């Protein structure tokens, strides 16, 4: 891993993503921050340069839509011919069921689908580095706690619930990373999720969040503490022995296999391909 290489942080203008990006910037890396707010993006770019980044840039993107995620991926691959690390931490405050412009449930669109689209469209650029690493920020949710209903991913038949929707996206991300490790078995790409405890971020304390989430954020740890494992995953000279793993305990750097149902993972991969294709985005 080139500690002063090229790193992309989707959702890196605030919270844990920003804290991780600052740690990486201190190594003299090139940083690309992808998020919604141009004002926050400009401030974050300045912070990266002050921290020691070789260079830093901001990419404004609407990750709630398929087109927006695909456009972000196109811009990322145009930014550098090779990417050493790609971290996802984007989230947004909401408390009720919201349907996107693509008629997708919002949590699914932002916290699962956008990540999957960007990862797949950037896979060649990650592999070009010789040691590309994808890091998903997530809650260490067991599959049995929130198994996705692959026949009703948009909660059209089931009753929507905030925690059901959010927790399911974490598991969907694990299914993606596990399946990618099989489909990309011959590619130099590590696929990781790092579990974090409740963290005091602006998103967690946003009034649009349910009260219990705001309380969890208020009493949560700092973004800097939650960024420790993600920083190691991006910067360690050698990636973990496991090509794909989750780091469940934020206080320990201990990789564990995802151990997701392979048939479910393969089916979700194909569903993701179909959803994107219907909007004119063709995923490798």
GROMACS .gro file of C-alpha atoms in nm:
model
  284
    1UNK     CA    1   0.000   0.000   0.000
    2UNK     CA    2   0.127   0.345  -0.096
    3UNK     CA    3   0.063   0.550   0.216
    4UNK     CA    4   0.096   0.865   0.006
    5UNK     CA    5  -0.118   0.723  -0.274
    6UNK     CA    6  -0.464   0.813  -0.406
    7UNK     CA    7  -0.761   0.783  -0.171
    8UNK     CA    8  -1.132   0.851  -0.220
    9UNK     CA    9  -1.371   0.919   0.068
   10UNK     CA   10  -1.739   0.901  -0.019
   11UNK     CA   11  -1.903   1.100   0.259
   12UNK     CA   12  -1.565   1.232   0.368
   13UNK     CA   13  -1.658   1.591   0.449
   14UNK     CA   14  -1.803   1.513   0.793
   15UNK     CA   15  -1.781   1.268   1.080
   16UNK     CA   16  -1.583   0.946   1.071
   17UNK     CA   17  -1.510   0.972   0.699
   18UNK     CA   18  -1.353   1.315   0.748
   19UNK     CA   19  -1.152   1.197   1.049
   20UNK     CA   20  -1.016   0.903   0.849
   21UNK     CA   21  -0.938   1.124   0.550
   22UNK     CA   22  -0.742   1.361   0.774
   23UNK     CA   23  -0.536   1.070   0.906
   24UNK     CA   24  -0.457   0.964   0.552
   25UNK     CA   25  -0.386   1.323   0.443
   26UNK     CA   26  -0.115   1.343   0.709
   27UNK     CA   27   0.080   1.083   0.508
   28UNK     CA   28   0.104   1.315   0.209
   29UNK     CA   29  -0.167   1.136   0.012
   30UNK     CA   30  -0.388   1.267  -0.266
   31UNK     CA   31  -0.744   1.299  -0.138
   32UNK     CA   32  -1.078   1.313  -0.320
   33UNK     CA   33  -1.384   1.388  -0.108
   34UNK     CA   34  -1.728   1.300  -0.246
   35UNK     CA   35  -2.040   1.447  -0.082
   36UNK     CA   36  -2.342   1.676  -0.129
   37UNK     CA   37  -2.248   2.011   0.025
   38UNK     CA   38  -2.007   2.231  -0.170
   39UNK     CA   39  -1.951   2.454   0.134
   40UNK     CA   40  -1.856   2.162   0.357
   41UNK     CA   41  -1.651   2.021   0.074
   42UNK     CA   42  -1.445   2.339   0.040
   43UNK     CA   43  -1.382   2.352   0.414
   44UNK     CA   44  -1.283   1.985   0.421
   45UNK     CA   45  -1.042   2.030   0.129
   46UNK     CA   46  -0.870   2.312   0.318
   47UNK     CA   47  -0.844   2.088   0.624
   48UNK     CA   48  -0.686   1.808   0.417
   49UNK     CA   49  -0.425   2.041   0.273
   50UNK     CA   50  -0.346   2.182   0.616
   51UNK     CA   51  -0.306   1.826   0.748
   52UNK     CA   52  -0.043   1.753   0.483
   53UNK     CA   53  -0.224   1.613   0.180
   54UNK     CA   54  -0.021   1.628  -0.142
   55UNK     CA   55  -0.337   1.758  -0.305
   56UNK     CA   56  -0.708   1.747  -0.230
   57UNK     CA   57  -1.027   1.792  -0.430
   58UNK     CA   58  -1.402   1.786  -0.376
   59UNK     CA   59  -1.664   1.618  -0.595
   60UNK     CA   60  -2.026   1.720  -0.547
   61UNK     CA   61  -2.259   1.424  -0.595
   62UNK     CA   62  -2.617   1.317  -0.532
   63UNK     CA   63  -2.569   0.958  -0.420
   64UNK     CA   64  -2.939   0.894  -0.365
   65UNK     CA   65  -2.992   0.837  -0.737
   66UNK     CA   66  -2.850   0.572  -0.967
   67UNK     CA   67  -2.740   0.834  -1.218
   68UNK     CA   68  -2.573   1.037  -0.942
   69UNK     CA   69  -2.379   0.738  -0.812
   70UNK     CA   70  -2.271   0.642  -1.165
   71UNK     CA   71  -2.163   0.999  -1.241
   72UNK     CA   72  -1.961   1.002  -0.919
   73UNK     CA   73  -1.788   0.679  -1.021
   74UNK     CA   74  -1.706   0.824  -1.364
   75UNK     CA   75  -1.553   1.132  -1.201
   76UNK     CA   76  -1.355   0.918  -0.954
   77UNK     CA   77  -1.202   0.708  -1.231
   78UNK     CA   78  -1.119   1.026  -1.425
   79UNK     CA   79  -0.950   1.177  -1.117
   80UNK     CA   80  -0.665   0.924  -1.108
   81UNK     CA   81  -0.578   0.618  -1.320
   82UNK     CA   82  -0.524   0.411  -1.004
   83UNK     CA   83  -0.689   0.429  -0.662
   84UNK     CA   84  -0.530   0.284  -0.350
   85UNK     CA   85  -0.828   0.318  -0.118
   86UNK     CA   86  -1.202   0.383  -0.143
   87UNK     CA   87  -1.396   0.443   0.179
   88UNK     CA   88  -1.773   0.476   0.214
   89UNK     CA   89  -1.929   0.657   0.509
   90UNK     CA   90  -2.207   0.863   0.349
   91UNK     CA   91  -2.530   0.881   0.545
   92UNK     CA   92  -2.817   1.125   0.581
   93UNK     CA   93  -3.067   1.214   0.850
   94UNK     CA   94  -3.427   1.095   0.806
   95UNK     CA   95  -3.695   0.939   1.023
   96UNK     CA   96  -3.978   0.833   0.792
   97UNK     CA   97  -3.996   0.627   0.478
   98UNK     CA   98  -3.868   0.827   0.183
   99UNK     CA   99  -3.874   0.723  -0.182
  100UNK     CA  100  -3.606   0.855  -0.416
  101UNK     CA  101  -3.644   0.989  -0.769
  102UNK     CA  102  -3.573   0.633  -0.886
  103UNK     CA  103  -3.862   0.506  -0.671
  104UNK     CA  104  -3.624   0.329  -0.435
  105UNK     CA  105  -3.636   0.330  -0.057
  106UNK     CA  106  -3.392   0.599   0.056
  107UNK     CA  107  -3.173   0.398   0.295
  108UNK     CA  108  -3.135   0.122   0.035
  109UNK     CA  109  -3.045   0.376  -0.233
  110UNK     CA  110  -2.789   0.572  -0.032
  111UNK     CA  111  -2.634   0.323   0.206
  112UNK     CA  112  -2.633   0.013  -0.012
  113UNK     CA  113  -2.693   0.078  -0.381
  114UNK     CA  114  -2.467   0.383  -0.422
  115UNK     CA  115  -2.180   0.195  -0.259
  116UNK     CA  116  -2.232  -0.109  -0.479
  117UNK     CA  117  -2.250   0.099  -0.798
  118UNK     CA  118  -1.938   0.301  -0.717
  119UNK     CA  119  -1.742  -0.005  -0.608
  120UNK     CA  120  -1.823  -0.199  -0.923
  121UNK     CA  121  -1.761   0.090  -1.161
  122UNK     CA  122  -1.431   0.172  -0.987
  123UNK     CA  123  -1.304  -0.186  -0.962
  124UNK     CA  124  -1.062  -0.156  -1.256
  125UNK     CA  125  -0.914   0.163  -1.111
  126UNK     CA  126  -0.874   0.000  -0.771
  127UNK     CA  127  -0.709  -0.306  -0.923
  128UNK     CA  128  -0.473  -0.082  -1.121
  129UNK     CA  129  -0.303   0.021  -0.795
  130UNK     CA  130  -0.193  -0.337  -0.734
  131UNK     CA  131  -0.340  -0.324  -0.383
  132UNK     CA  132  -0.676  -0.149  -0.389
  133UNK     CA  133  -0.881  -0.149  -0.072
  134UNK     CA  134  -1.253  -0.086  -0.025
  135UNK     CA  135  -1.369   0.005   0.326
  136UNK     CA  136  -1.736   0.025   0.427
  137UNK     CA  137  -1.823   0.201   0.750
  138UNK     CA  138  -2.097  -0.007   0.911
  139UNK     CA  139  -2.263  -0.139   1.219
  140UNK     CA  140  -2.158  -0.495   1.298
  141UNK     CA  141  -2.508  -0.632   1.237
  142UNK     CA  142  -2.541  -1.013   1.232
  143UNK     CA  143  -2.721  -1.154   0.927
  144UNK     CA  144  -2.984  -1.320   1.145
  145UNK     CA  145  -3.075  -0.983   1.299
  146UNK     CA  146  -3.160  -0.812   0.970
  147UNK     CA  147  -3.177  -1.055   0.678
  148UNK     CA  148  -3.278  -0.864   0.363
  149UNK     CA  149  -3.602  -0.964   0.195
  150UNK     CA  150  -3.474  -0.988  -0.160
  151UNK     CA  151  -3.831  -1.002  -0.290
  152UNK     CA  152  -3.925  -0.675  -0.118
  153UNK     CA  153  -3.612  -0.462  -0.089
  154UNK     CA  154  -3.815  -0.141  -0.124
  155UNK     CA  155  -4.063  -0.222   0.157
  156UNK     CA  156  -4.357  -0.217  -0.081
  157UNK     CA  157  -4.529  -0.512   0.088
  158UNK     CA  158  -4.372  -0.506   0.432
  159UNK     CA  159  -4.420  -0.237   0.693
  160UNK     CA  160  -4.128   0.005   0.684
  161UNK     CA  161  -3.935   0.068   1.004
  162UNK     CA  162  -3.637   0.298   1.055
  163UNK     CA  163  -3.409   0.046   1.222
  164UNK     CA  164  -3.524  -0.237   0.997
  165UNK     CA  165  -3.434  -0.028   0.692
  166UNK     CA  166  -3.099   0.093   0.828
  167UNK     CA  167  -2.978  -0.238   0.969
  168UNK     CA  168  -3.071  -0.419   0.650
  169UNK     CA  169  -2.846  -0.191   0.445
  170UNK     CA  170  -2.547  -0.292   0.658
  171UNK     CA  171  -2.615  -0.660   0.590
  172UNK     CA  172  -2.667  -0.587   0.220
  173UNK     CA  173  -2.325  -0.425   0.218
  174UNK     CA  174  -2.172  -0.735   0.377
  175UNK     CA  175  -2.341  -0.953   0.115
  176UNK     CA  176  -2.192  -0.732  -0.156
  177UNK     CA  177  -1.838  -0.742  -0.015
  178UNK     CA  178  -1.854  -1.118   0.037
  179UNK     CA  179  -1.980  -1.180  -0.317
  180UNK     CA  180  -1.726  -0.939  -0.465
  181UNK     CA  181  -1.447  -1.136  -0.299
  182UNK     CA  182  -1.557  -1.440  -0.501
  183UNK     CA  183  -1.617  -1.261  -0.830
  184UNK     CA  184  -1.293  -1.065  -0.796
  185UNK     CA  185  -1.087  -1.350  -0.652
  186UNK     CA  186  -0.809  -1.291  -0.904
  187UNK     CA  187  -0.801  -0.914  -0.859
  188UNK     CA  188  -0.580  -0.727  -0.607
  189UNK     CA  189  -0.870  -0.569  -0.420
  190UNK     CA  190  -0.932  -0.606  -0.046
  191UNK     CA  191  -1.294  -0.578   0.070
  192UNK     CA  192  -1.359  -0.473   0.428
  193UNK     CA  193  -1.623  -0.343   0.664
  194UNK     CA  194  -1.531  -0.175   0.989
  195UNK     CA  195  -1.786  -0.176   1.266
  196UNK     CA  196  -1.824   0.138   1.472
  197UNK     CA  197  -1.998   0.223   1.796
  198UNK     CA  198  -2.237   0.516   1.831
  199UNK     CA  199  -2.044   0.826   1.733
  200UNK     CA  200  -2.106   1.193   1.798
  201UNK     CA  201  -2.143   1.329   1.444
  202UNK     CA  202  -2.357   1.600   1.288
  203UNK     CA  203  -2.567   1.342   1.105
  204UNK     CA  204  -2.641   1.150   1.425
  205UNK     CA  205  -2.746   1.471   1.601
  206UNK     CA  206  -2.950   1.612   1.314
  207UNK     CA  207  -3.307   1.701   1.422
  208UNK     CA  208  -3.435   1.494   1.128
  209UNK     CA  209  -3.304   1.181   1.300
  210UNK     CA  210  -3.527   0.980   1.537
  211UNK     CA  211  -3.478   1.080   1.900
  212UNK     CA  212  -3.309   0.755   1.994
  213UNK     CA  213  -3.047   0.809   1.722
  214UNK     CA  214  -2.981   1.161   1.846
  215UNK     CA  215  -2.941   1.030   2.199
  216UNK     CA  216  -2.699   0.763   2.079
  217UNK     CA  217  -2.500   1.029   1.900
  218UNK     CA  218  -2.501   1.263   2.198
  219UNK     CA  219  -2.348   0.999   2.424
  220UNK     CA  220  -2.133   0.847   2.150
  221UNK     CA  221  -1.760   0.836   2.106
  222UNK     CA  222  -1.561   1.077   1.890
  223UNK     CA  223  -1.517   1.044   1.513
  224UNK     CA  224  -1.141   1.024   1.569
  225UNK     CA  225  -1.175   0.712   1.785
  226UNK     CA  226  -1.419   0.554   1.540
  227UNK     CA  227  -1.174   0.617   1.254
  228UNK     CA  228  -0.890   0.404   1.395
  229UNK     CA  229  -0.964   0.074   1.220
  230UNK     CA  230  -1.057   0.237   0.889
  231UNK     CA  231  -0.729   0.428   0.895
  232UNK     CA  232  -0.532   0.108   0.950
  233UNK     CA  233  -0.717  -0.072   0.674
  234UNK     CA  234  -0.626   0.202   0.429
  235UNK     CA  235  -0.268   0.266   0.539
  236UNK     CA  236  -0.115  -0.057   0.668
  237UNK     CA  237   0.165  -0.177   0.440
  238UNK     CA  238   0.007  -0.520   0.413
  239UNK     CA  239  -0.365  -0.575   0.402
  240UNK     CA  240  -0.520  -0.843   0.628
  241UNK     CA  241  -0.467  -1.207   0.534
  242UNK     CA  242  -0.838  -1.231   0.456
  243UNK     CA  243  -0.935  -1.080   0.120
  244UNK     CA  244  -1.277  -0.992   0.263
  245UNK     CA  245  -1.351  -0.938   0.631
  246UNK     CA  246  -1.545  -0.743   0.889
  247UNK     CA  247  -1.381  -0.581   1.189
  248UNK     CA  248  -1.666  -0.610   1.437
  249UNK     CA  249  -1.504  -0.457   1.744
  250UNK     CA  250  -1.400  -0.093   1.694
  251UNK     CA  251  -1.156  -0.130   1.984
  252UNK     CA  252  -0.966  -0.422   1.828
  253UNK     CA  253  -0.814  -0.482   1.486
  254UNK     CA  254  -0.945  -0.835   1.442
  255UNK     CA  255  -1.070  -0.951   1.100
  256UNK     CA  256  -1.357  -1.199   1.086
  257UNK     CA  257  -1.498  -1.363   0.770
  258UNK     CA  258  -1.836  -1.225   0.662
  259UNK     CA  259  -1.986  -1.574   0.644
  260UNK     CA  260  -2.290  -1.457   0.446
  261UNK     CA  261  -2.525  -1.700   0.265
  262UNK     CA  262  -2.359  -1.728  -0.080
  263UNK     CA  263  -2.684  -1.783  -0.269
  264UNK     CA  264  -2.834  -1.467  -0.117
  265UNK     CA  265  -2.517  -1.272  -0.194
  266UNK     CA  266  -2.515  -1.385  -0.558
  267UNK     CA  267  -2.883  -1.305  -0.598
  268UNK     CA  268  -2.843  -0.956  -0.450
  269UNK     CA  269  -2.555  -0.893  -0.690
  270UNK     CA  270  -2.779  -0.983  -0.984
  271UNK     CA  271  -3.068  -0.774  -0.850
  272UNK     CA  272  -2.832  -0.478  -0.817
  273UNK     CA  273  -2.723  -0.526  -1.178
  274UNK     CA  274  -3.086  -0.532  -1.294
  275UNK     CA  275  -3.185  -0.221  -1.096
  276UNK     CA  276  -2.896  -0.022  -1.241
  277UNK     CA  277  -2.953  -0.152  -1.594
  278UNK     CA  278  -3.314  -0.034  -1.590
  279UNK     CA  279  -3.179   0.319  -1.541
  280UNK     CA  280  -2.920   0.285  -1.816
  281UNK     CA  281  -2.621   0.210  -1.592
  282UNK     CA  282  -2.436  -0.108  -1.687
  283UNK     CA  283  -2.230  -0.256  -1.405
  284UNK     CA  284  -1.931  -0.484  -1.463
   0.00000   0.00000   0.00000
